[in-house]
Amino acid sequence: VTVVSKKNEFSQHVWKSSANQTFSVAPDPRGDTLPRGTSVTLKMKEDADEFLNPENLEKLIKKYSQFIQFPIYLHTHKTVSKEVPIEEEEKPEEADTEKDAESDDDLEVADEEDDNVEKKPKTKTVQETVWEWKHINTNKPIWTRKPADIEEKE
């Protein structure tokens, strides 16, 4: 675990521990990389894959930091379906036919119905991954809520 923290008027410090019941606190050798606040970096062991699952991580954060006043965000992703227009390339045969039609000035044919009908562009559905920051600890502490809003279970 590495925790980097900085308060407005003070220099940035790093707290490190490798889960062996010891830790160290020292000024950050990189300087002030945070304007203010705290950054927590967890390095996982190889056999701890279940904690990398976003659903499990969200459940743990909700359980152990339910009433912390400061917002905790989790960088999550979701797959979204999106309609994208298909770009059609002109076929060379159609281009030659159009040139021949333009050279015939004697014959003009106009379809008024075709002009009134809008051409809808052809589209295809594409799956896109969207990353977002999800606010996890949205519950207010029980002692800051109105007594009427609190259930017996809580």
PDB file of C-alpha atoms in Angstrom:
ATOM      1  CA  VAL A   1       0.000   0.000   0.000  1.00  0.00           C
ATOM      2  CA  THR A   2       1.243   3.460  -0.868  1.00  0.00           C
ATOM      3  CA  VAL A   3      -0.610   6.535   0.385  1.00  0.00           C
ATOM      4  CA  VAL A   4       0.384   9.963  -0.911  1.00  0.00           C
ATOM      5  CA  SER A   5      -1.154  12.907   0.907  1.00  0.00           C
ATOM      6  CA  LYS A   6      -0.860  16.690   0.793  1.00  0.00           C
ATOM      7  CA  LYS A   7      -2.447  19.510   2.734  1.00  0.00           C
ATOM      8  CA  ASN A   8      -2.560  23.020   1.240  1.00  0.00           C
ATOM      9  CA  GLU A   9       0.223  24.701   3.212  1.00  0.00           C
ATOM     10  CA  PHE A  10       2.399  21.615   3.779  1.00  0.00           C
ATOM     11  CA  SER A  11       4.659  19.451   1.661  1.00  0.00           C
ATOM     12  CA  GLN A  12       3.515  16.135   0.250  1.00  0.00           C
ATOM     13  CA  HIS A  13       4.278  12.958   2.209  1.00  0.00           C
ATOM     14  CA  VAL A  14       4.289   9.253   1.337  1.00  0.00           C
ATOM     15  CA  TRP A  15       3.176   6.456   3.679  1.00  0.00           C
ATOM     16  CA  LYS A  16       4.296   2.961   2.580  1.00  0.00           C
ATOM     17  CA  SER A  17       3.672  -0.497   3.958  1.00  0.00           C
ATOM     18  CA  SER A  18       4.232  -3.953   2.511  1.00  0.00           C
ATOM     19  CA  ALA A  19       1.866  -5.841   4.867  1.00  0.00           C
ATOM     20  CA  ASN A  20       4.663  -6.967   7.167  1.00  0.00           C
ATOM     21  CA  GLN A  21       3.446  -4.935  10.194  1.00  0.00           C
ATOM     22  CA  THR A  22       5.869  -2.063   9.494  1.00  0.00           C
ATOM     23  CA  PHE A  23       5.454   1.191   7.648  1.00  0.00           C
ATOM     24  CA  SER A  24       7.379   4.317   6.773  1.00  0.00           C
ATOM     25  CA  VAL A  25       6.421   7.958   6.376  1.00  0.00           C
ATOM     26  CA  ALA A  26       8.666  10.354   4.466  1.00  0.00           C
ATOM     27  CA  PRO A  27       8.489  13.496   2.341  1.00  0.00           C
ATOM     28  CA  ASP A  28       7.696  12.607  -1.261  1.00  0.00           C
ATOM     29  CA  PRO A  29      10.933  12.573  -3.313  1.00  0.00           C
ATOM     30  CA  ARG A  30       8.926  13.445  -6.443  1.00  0.00           C
ATOM     31  CA  GLY A  31       7.880  16.769  -4.925  1.00  0.00           C
ATOM     32  CA  ASP A  32       4.330  18.086  -4.787  1.00  0.00           C
ATOM     33  CA  THR A  33       2.478  16.118  -7.469  1.00  0.00           C
ATOM     34  CA  LEU A  34      -0.944  16.597  -5.819  1.00  0.00           C
ATOM     35  CA  PRO A  35      -2.502  20.060  -5.388  1.00  0.00           C
ATOM     36  CA  ARG A  36      -4.133  18.678  -2.208  1.00  0.00           C
ATOM     37  CA  GLY A  37      -5.837  15.490  -1.086  1.00  0.00           C
ATOM     38  CA  THR A  38      -4.885  11.834  -0.900  1.00  0.00           C
ATOM     39  CA  SER A  39      -4.041   9.157  -3.429  1.00  0.00           C
ATOM     40  CA  VAL A  40      -4.078   5.465  -2.427  1.00  0.00           C
ATOM     41  CA  THR A  41      -2.261   2.855  -4.522  1.00  0.00           C
ATOM     42  CA  LEU A  42      -2.748  -0.836  -3.788  1.00  0.00           C
ATOM     43  CA  LYS A  43      -0.457  -3.463  -5.267  1.00  0.00           C
ATOM     44  CA  MET A  44      -2.238  -6.812  -5.301  1.00  0.00           C
ATOM     45  CA  LYS A  45      -0.707 -10.226  -4.736  1.00  0.00           C
ATOM     46  CA  GLU A  46      -1.090 -12.759  -7.535  1.00  0.00           C
ATOM     47  CA  ASP A  47      -3.675 -14.819  -5.643  1.00  0.00           C
ATOM     48  CA  ALA A  48      -5.914 -11.821  -4.861  1.00  0.00           C
ATOM     49  CA  ASP A  49      -7.694 -11.562  -8.211  1.00  0.00           C
ATOM     50  CA  GLU A  50     -11.170 -11.486  -6.636  1.00  0.00           C
ATOM     51  CA  PHE A  51     -10.423  -7.999  -5.276  1.00  0.00           C
ATOM     52  CA  LEU A  52      -9.853  -6.683  -8.803  1.00  0.00           C
ATOM     53  CA  ASN A  53     -13.445  -7.412  -9.738  1.00  0.00           C
ATOM     54  CA  PRO A  54     -15.207  -3.995  -9.786  1.00  0.00           C
ATOM     55  CA  GLU A  55     -18.397  -5.384  -8.200  1.00  0.00           C
ATOM     56  CA  ASN A  56     -16.469  -6.910  -5.271  1.00  0.00           C
ATOM     57  CA  LEU A  57     -14.406  -3.768  -4.852  1.00  0.00           C
ATOM     58  CA  GLU A  58     -17.530  -1.604  -4.811  1.00  0.00           C
ATOM     59  CA  LYS A  59     -19.125  -3.888  -2.196  1.00  0.00           C
ATOM     60  CA  LEU A  60     -16.032  -3.649   0.041  1.00  0.00           C
ATOM     61  CA  ILE A  61     -15.846   0.136  -0.271  1.00  0.00           C
ATOM     62  CA  LYS A  62     -19.538   0.488   0.628  1.00  0.00           C
ATOM     63  CA  LYS A  63     -19.164  -1.842   3.599  1.00  0.00           C
ATOM     64  CA  TYR A  64     -16.079  -0.291   5.191  1.00  0.00           C
ATOM     65  CA  SER A  65     -16.439   3.377   4.261  1.00  0.00           C
ATOM     66  CA  GLN A  66     -20.185   3.759   4.356  1.00  0.00           C
ATOM     67  CA  PHE A  67     -20.262   7.001   6.361  1.00  0.00           C
ATOM     68  CA  ILE A  68     -17.024   8.704   5.375  1.00  0.00           C
ATOM     69  CA  GLN A  69     -17.779  12.312   4.483  1.00  0.00           C
ATOM     70  CA  PHE A  70     -15.224  12.525   1.683  1.00  0.00           C
ATOM     71  CA  PRO A  71     -16.288  11.168  -1.692  1.00  0.00           C
ATOM     72  CA  ILE A  72     -14.790   7.889  -2.878  1.00  0.00           C
ATOM     73  CA  TYR A  73     -14.850   7.249  -6.604  1.00  0.00           C
ATOM     74  CA  LEU A  74     -14.217   4.030  -8.512  1.00  0.00           C
ATOM     75  CA  HIS A  75     -13.010   4.149 -12.124  1.00  0.00           C
ATOM     76  CA  THR A  76     -15.455   1.810 -13.871  1.00  0.00           C
ATOM     77  CA  HIS A  77     -16.342   0.950 -17.438  1.00  0.00           C
ATOM     78  CA  LYS A  78     -19.494  -0.064 -19.221  1.00  0.00           C
ATOM     79  CA  THR A  79     -20.361  -1.116 -22.755  1.00  0.00           C
ATOM     80  CA  VAL A  80     -22.748   1.141 -24.647  1.00  0.00           C
ATOM     81  CA  SER A  81     -24.450   0.493 -27.988  1.00  0.00           C
ATOM     82  CA  LYS A  82     -24.058   3.382 -30.379  1.00  0.00           C
ATOM     83  CA  GLU A  83     -25.569   4.024 -33.814  1.00  0.00           C
ATOM     84  CA  VAL A  84     -22.905   5.063 -36.342  1.00  0.00           C
ATOM     85  CA  PRO A  85     -23.634   6.091 -39.949  1.00  0.00           C
ATOM     86  CA  ILE A  86     -22.114   3.857 -42.609  1.00  0.00           C
ATOM     87  CA  GLU A  87     -20.097   5.743 -45.187  1.00  0.00           C
ATOM     88  CA  GLU A  88     -20.869   4.482 -48.660  1.00  0.00           C
ATOM     89  CA  GLU A  89     -18.346   4.794 -51.427  1.00  0.00           C
ATOM     90  CA  GLU A  90     -19.562   5.582 -54.921  1.00  0.00           C
ATOM     91  CA  LYS A  91     -19.260   2.729 -57.358  1.00  0.00           C
ATOM     92  CA  PRO A  92     -17.326   3.587 -60.551  1.00  0.00           C
ATOM     93  CA  GLU A  93     -20.138   2.280 -62.805  1.00  0.00           C
ATOM     94  CA  GLU A  94     -22.664   4.649 -61.219  1.00  0.00           C
ATOM     95  CA  ALA A  95     -20.296   7.587 -61.666  1.00  0.00           C
ATOM     96  CA  ASP A  96     -19.996   6.889 -65.426  1.00  0.00           C
ATOM     97  CA  THR A  97     -23.780   6.631 -65.758  1.00  0.00           C
ATOM     98  CA  GLU A  98     -24.236   9.981 -64.018  1.00  0.00           C
ATOM     99  CA  LYS A  99     -21.762  11.651 -66.404  1.00  0.00           C
ATOM    100  CA  ASP A 100     -23.660  10.252 -69.411  1.00  0.00           C
ATOM    101  CA  ALA A 101     -26.961  11.515 -68.015  1.00  0.00           C
ATOM    102  CA  GLU A 102     -25.541  14.998 -67.515  1.00  0.00           C
ATOM    103  CA  SER A 103     -24.357  15.175 -71.132  1.00  0.00           C
ATOM    104  CA  ASP A 104     -27.904  14.564 -72.417  1.00  0.00           C
ATOM    105  CA  ASP A 105     -29.316  18.121 -72.260  1.00  0.00           C
ATOM    106  CA  ASP A 106     -32.325  17.192 -74.406  1.00  0.00           C
ATOM    107  CA  LEU A 107     -33.915  14.910 -71.863  1.00  0.00           C
ATOM    108  CA  GLU A 108     -34.744  16.064 -68.368  1.00  0.00           C
ATOM    109  CA  VAL A 109     -36.609  13.799 -66.003  1.00  0.00           C
ATOM    110  CA  ALA A 110     -37.425  14.923 -62.504  1.00  0.00           C
ATOM    111  CA  ASP A 111     -39.004  12.843 -59.802  1.00  0.00           C
ATOM    112  CA  GLU A 112     -40.719  15.193 -57.392  1.00  0.00           C
ATOM    113  CA  GLU A 113     -41.537  12.359 -55.020  1.00  0.00           C
ATOM    114  CA  ASP A 114     -37.847  11.501 -54.584  1.00  0.00           C
ATOM    115  CA  ASP A 115     -37.042  15.101 -53.638  1.00  0.00           C
ATOM    116  CA  ASN A 116     -39.673  15.142 -50.893  1.00  0.00           C
ATOM    117  CA  VAL A 117     -38.548  11.873 -49.292  1.00  0.00           C
ATOM    118  CA  GLU A 118     -35.587  12.313 -46.968  1.00  0.00           C
ATOM    119  CA  LYS A 119     -32.826   9.816 -47.413  1.00  0.00           C
ATOM    120  CA  LYS A 120     -32.090   8.183 -44.087  1.00  0.00           C
ATOM    121  CA  PRO A 121     -28.418   7.398 -43.699  1.00  0.00           C
ATOM    122  CA  LYS A 122     -27.651   3.753 -43.192  1.00  0.00           C
ATOM    123  CA  THR A 123     -26.374   3.060 -39.716  1.00  0.00           C
ATOM    124  CA  LYS A 124     -24.775   0.199 -37.878  1.00  0.00           C
ATOM    125  CA  THR A 125     -24.699  -0.571 -34.164  1.00  0.00           C
ATOM    126  CA  VAL A 126     -21.258  -0.436 -32.588  1.00  0.00           C
ATOM    127  CA  GLN A 127     -20.354  -1.545 -29.054  1.00  0.00           C
ATOM    128  CA  GLU A 128     -18.229   1.097 -27.325  1.00  0.00           C
ATOM    129  CA  THR A 129     -16.530   0.924 -23.921  1.00  0.00           C
ATOM    130  CA  VAL A 130     -17.051   4.057 -21.835  1.00  0.00           C
ATOM    131  CA  TRP A 131     -14.949   4.786 -18.715  1.00  0.00           C
ATOM    132  CA  GLU A 132     -16.409   6.876 -15.920  1.00  0.00           C
ATOM    133  CA  TRP A 133     -15.838   7.747 -12.259  1.00  0.00           C
ATOM    134  CA  LYS A 134     -18.610   6.267 -10.123  1.00  0.00           C
ATOM    135  CA  HIS A 135     -19.345   7.815  -6.704  1.00  0.00           C
ATOM    136  CA  ILE A 136     -19.423   4.898  -4.253  1.00  0.00           C
ATOM    137  CA  ASN A 137     -20.082   6.214  -0.732  1.00  0.00           C
ATOM    138  CA  THR A 138     -23.312   8.132  -1.306  1.00  0.00           C
ATOM    139  CA  ASN A 139     -24.931   7.361   2.088  1.00  0.00           C
ATOM    140  CA  LYS A 140     -25.052  10.169   4.607  1.00  0.00           C
ATOM    141  CA  PRO A 141     -24.027   9.297   8.164  1.00  0.00           C
ATOM    142  CA  ILE A 142     -27.005   8.224  10.253  1.00  0.00           C
ATOM    143  CA  TRP A 143     -26.408  10.988  12.812  1.00  0.00           C
ATOM    144  CA  THR A 144     -26.717  13.708  10.132  1.00  0.00           C
ATOM    145  CA  ARG A 145     -30.107  12.514   8.855  1.00  0.00           C
ATOM    146  CA  LYS A 146     -33.566  13.351  10.171  1.00  0.00           C
ATOM    147  CA  PRO A 147     -34.796  10.867  12.771  1.00  0.00           C
ATOM    148  CA  ALA A 148     -38.035  10.372  10.801  1.00  0.00           C
ATOM    149  CA  ASP A 149     -36.046   9.187   7.760  1.00  0.00           C
ATOM    150  CA  ILE A 150     -34.190   6.472   9.672  1.00  0.00           C
ATOM    151  CA  GLU A 151     -35.587   2.949   9.542  1.00  0.00           C
ATOM    152  CA  GLU A 152     -35.598   0.619  12.549  1.00  0.00           C
ATOM    153  CA  LYS A 153     -33.185  -1.708  10.742  1.00  0.00           C
ATOM    154  CA  GLU A 154     -30.590   1.091  10.455  1.00  0.00           C
TER     155      GLU A 154
END
